Backbone as numpy.savetxt, mean C-alpha at the origin, in Angstrom:
# Nx Ny Nz CAx CAy CAz Cx Cy Cz
9.09 -11.02 8.77 7.82 -10.38 8.47 7.87 -9.83 7.05
6.75 -9.83 6.42 6.64 -9.30 5.07 5.46 -8.35 4.98
5.57 -7.37 4.09 4.42 -6.52 3.81 4.45 -6.13 2.34
3.30 -5.73 1.84 3.17 -5.31 0.45 2.27 -4.10 0.40
2.61 -3.16 -0.46 1.79 -1.97 -0.62 0.64 -2.29 -1.56
-0.57 -1.96 -1.11 -1.78 -2.14 -1.91 -2.50 -0.79 -1.97
-3.55 -0.73 -2.76 -4.38 0.48 -2.83 -5.76 0.15 -2.28
-6.32 1.07 -1.50 -7.64 0.86 -0.93 -8.48 2.13 -1.12
-9.67 1.99 -1.69 -10.61 3.11 -1.79 -11.21 3.32 -0.41
-11.22 4.56 0.06 -11.74 4.85 1.40 -12.96 5.76 1.38
-13.29 6.32 0.24 -14.46 7.20 0.15 -14.66 7.67 -1.27
-15.57 8.64 -1.42 -15.82 9.19 -2.74 -16.25 10.65 -2.63
-16.00 11.40 -3.69 -16.38 12.80 -3.75 -17.27 12.96 -4.98
-18.46 13.45 -4.76 -19.41 13.61 -5.86 -19.34 15.03 -6.41
-19.69 15.18 -7.68 -19.69 16.47 -8.34 -19.78 16.24 -9.83
-19.42 17.25 -10.59 -19.43 17.13 -12.05 -18.49 16.00 -12.48
-17.34 15.94 -11.83 -16.37 14.88 -12.10 -16.19 14.06 -10.82
-17.00 13.01 -10.63 -16.88 12.22 -9.39 -15.50 11.59 -9.25
-15.04 11.51 -8.02 -13.72 10.95 -7.75 -13.79 9.99 -6.57
-12.94 8.98 -6.64 -12.76 8.09 -5.50 -11.63 8.66 -4.66
-11.76 8.53 -3.35 -10.70 8.92 -2.43 -10.09 7.61 -1.92
-8.78 7.54 -1.89 -8.13 6.31 -1.45 -6.75 6.57 -0.89
-6.08 5.50 -0.58 -4.74 5.59 -0.01 -3.98 4.31 -0.31
-2.67 4.43 -0.33 -1.82 3.24 -0.41 -1.66 2.72 1.01
-1.68 1.42 1.17 -1.54 0.81 2.49 -0.47 -0.27 2.43
0.42 -0.24 3.41 1.40 -1.31 3.55 0.77 -2.34 4.46
0.43 -3.49 3.92 -0.24 -4.55 4.69 0.75 -5.65 5.01
0.83 -5.97 6.28 1.75 -6.99 6.75 1.02 -8.31 6.93
1.68 -9.38 6.59 1.12 -10.70 6.79 2.11 -11.49 7.65
1.64 -11.93 8.81 2.47 -12.73 9.72 1.90 -14.14 9.74
2.64 -15.12 9.24 2.14 -16.49 9.29 1.95 -16.95 10.74
0.86 -17.64 10.98 0.58 -18.20 12.30 1.41 -19.46 12.46
2.21 -19.52 13.50 3.13 -20.66 13.69 2.39 -21.96 14.01
1.18 -21.87 14.57 0.44 -23.08 14.91 -0.17 -23.72 13.67
-0.78 -22.90 12.86 -1.41 -23.39 11.64 -0.93 -22.52 10.50
-0.03 -23.03 9.69 0.60 -22.22 8.65 -0.39 -21.69 7.62
-1.60 -22.22 7.56 -2.61 -21.73 6.63 -3.24 -20.44 7.10
-3.14 -20.13 8.37 -3.72 -18.90 8.91 -2.71 -17.77 8.85
-3.17 -16.56 8.67 -2.30 -15.40 8.76 -3.10 -14.24 9.32
-2.42 -13.31 9.94 -3.04 -12.12 10.49 -2.64 -10.96 9.60
-3.61 -10.32 8.95 -3.36 -9.24 8.01 -3.53 -7.92 8.74
-2.49 -7.12 8.82 -2.57 -5.84 9.50 -1.97 -4.75 8.63
-2.45 -3.53 8.83 -1.92 -2.37 8.12 -0.76 -1.82 8.93
0.39 -1.72 8.31 1.60 -1.21 8.95 1.60 0.32 8.90
1.43 0.88 7.72 1.42 2.33 7.51 0.52 2.65 6.32
0.07 3.92 6.27 -0.78 4.39 5.18 -0.16 5.63 4.55
-0.50 5.86 3.29 -0.04 7.06 2.60 -1.03 8.19 2.86
-0.71 9.36 2.34 -1.67 10.45 2.34 -2.81 10.06 1.40
-3.96 10.69 1.56 -5.12 10.40 0.70 -4.85 10.91 -0.71
-5.34 10.18 -1.69 -5.25 10.60 -3.09 -6.63 10.52 -3.72
-6.81 11.27 -4.80 -8.07 11.25 -5.55 -7.85 10.57 -6.89
-8.85 9.79 -7.29 -8.79 9.06 -8.56 -10.12 9.28 -9.28
-10.06 9.57 -10.56 -11.30 9.68 -11.33 -12.07 8.38 -11.17
-13.35 8.48 -10.88 -14.15 7.28 -10.58 -14.15 6.26 -11.71
-13.94 6.70 -12.94 -13.92 5.75 -14.06 -12.57 5.02 -14.18
-11.54 5.50 -13.47 -10.21 4.88 -13.56 -10.07 3.66 -12.67
-10.63 3.71 -11.46 -10.63 2.61 -10.49 -9.28 2.31 -9.85
-8.19 2.82 -10.38 -6.87 2.46 -9.87 -5.92 3.65 -9.97
-4.94 3.75 -9.09 -3.96 4.84 -9.18 -3.21 4.81 -10.52
-2.85 6.00 -10.98 -2.18 6.17 -12.27 -0.70 6.45 -12.04
0.17 5.64 -12.58 1.61 5.78 -12.42 2.11 7.12 -12.99
1.39 7.68 -13.95 1.80 8.94 -14.57 1.35 10.16 -13.76
0.49 9.95 -12.76 -0.02 11.04 -11.94 0.99 11.39 -10.85
1.46 12.64 -10.87 2.51 13.06 -9.92 2.08 12.88 -8.47
0.85 13.24 -8.14 0.36 13.11 -6.76 0.32 11.65 -6.31
-0.05 10.76 -7.20 -0.10 9.33 -6.88 1.30 8.81 -6.62
2.25 9.16 -7.50 3.65 8.73 -7.31 4.23 9.29 -6.01
3.96 10.57 -5.73 4.49 11.19 -4.50 3.91 10.53 -3.24
2.62 10.18 -3.27 2.01 9.50 -2.11 2.67 8.15 -1.89
2.92 7.42 -2.97 3.57 6.11 -2.87 5.01 6.27 -2.38
5.75 7.20 -2.96 7.13 7.43 -2.55 7.23 7.82 -1.08
6.27 8.62 -0.61 6.25 9.01 0.80 6.06 7.81 1.71
5.17 6.90 1.31 4.93 5.69 2.10 6.17 4.79 2.09
6.79 4.62 0.93 8.01 3.82 0.82 9.09 4.40 1.74
9.24 5.71 1.71 10.22 6.39 2.58 9.99 6.09 4.05
8.74 6.18 4.48 8.40 5.94 5.88 8.67 4.49 6.28
8.41 3.55 5.37 8.66 2.14 5.65 10.17 1.89 5.81
10.96 2.44 4.90 12.41 2.26 4.96 12.96 2.85 6.26
12.48 4.03 6.64 12.93 4.66 7.89 12.54 3.84 9.11
11.46 3.04 8.99 11.00 2.19 10.09 11.71 0.83 10.10
12.70 0.64 9.20 13.48 -0.59 9.21 13.06 -1.65 8.21
12.10 -1.35 7.34 11.68 -2.30 6.31 12.63 -2.22 5.14
12.95 -3.37 4.53 13.83 -3.42 3.37 13.02 -3.79 2.14
13.19 -2.97 1.07 12.47 -3.22 -0.16 13.02 -4.47 -0.84
12.13 -5.31 -1.33 12.52 -6.53 -2.04 12.50 -6.27 -3.54
13.19 -7.09 -4.30 13.16 -6.96 -5.75 11.86 -7.51 -6.32
11.27 -8.48 -5.62 10.00 -9.07 -6.05 8.89 -8.03 -5.91
8.01 -7.98 -6.91 6.90 -7.02 -6.90 5.60 -7.75 -7.22
4.49 -7.09 -6.90 3.18 -7.63 -7.20 2.76 -7.26 -8.62
1.49 -7.49 -8.93 0.97 -7.30 -10.28 0.87 -5.82 -10.69
0.53 -4.94 -9.76 0.35 -3.52 -10.08 1.65 -2.75 -9.85
1.79 -1.60 -10.48 3.02 -0.80 -10.37 3.32 -0.38 -8.94
2.31 -0.27 -8.11 2.49 0.18 -6.73 2.62 -0.98 -5.73
2.51 -2.22 -6.18 2.61 -3.39 -5.29 4.08 -3.69 -4.98
4.66 -2.86 -4.14 6.05 -3.02 -3.75 6.09 -3.88 -2.48
7.00 -4.83 -2.45 7.09 -5.75 -1.31 8.30 -5.41 -0.44
8.15 -5.64 0.87 9.19 -5.36 1.85 9.32 -6.52 2.81
10.47 -6.60 3.46 10.63 -7.58 4.54 11.37 -6.91 5.69
11.19 -7.46 6.88 11.82 -6.94 8.08 12.05 -8.11 9.02
13.22 -8.14 9.61 13.53 -9.20 10.58 12.68 -9.00 11.82
12.11 -10.09 12.32 11.30 -10.01 13.54 12.21 -9.82 14.73
11.82 -8.94 15.63 12.59 -8.73 16.85 12.22 -9.77 17.86
13.21 -10.28 18.55 12.96 -11.34 19.53 12.93 -10.78 20.93
C-alpha cells in the first residue's frame, strides 16, 4: 500500500484578512487487482486544521504552524506502521509512505 500527504482546503474564514482553512491529508491508493487502471483513493489520516492567507493558496514551509501540523501527521503515520519513502511529490509537503499489506 502507498499513501502521499496532500493539502486540502476545507473551508474559509472571512474578515479584514480572509483565510482559507485546510488540512494535510494522507491519501492512500490501492490498485485494483482486477483492473490495474482502477484505484480506490481513501484518506488514511488528517492533520489538525491550519489557516492560510487566501492569496497564498498553499501551505508555507516557513510557517511554524504549517510545519508542526505536517510533522504531527507524519508522526501519526509512522506510529501506525507506515514507512517514509525517499521519493517525494512536487510540493514540500508531498511526503510519500508505504506499508506492507496484512494478509
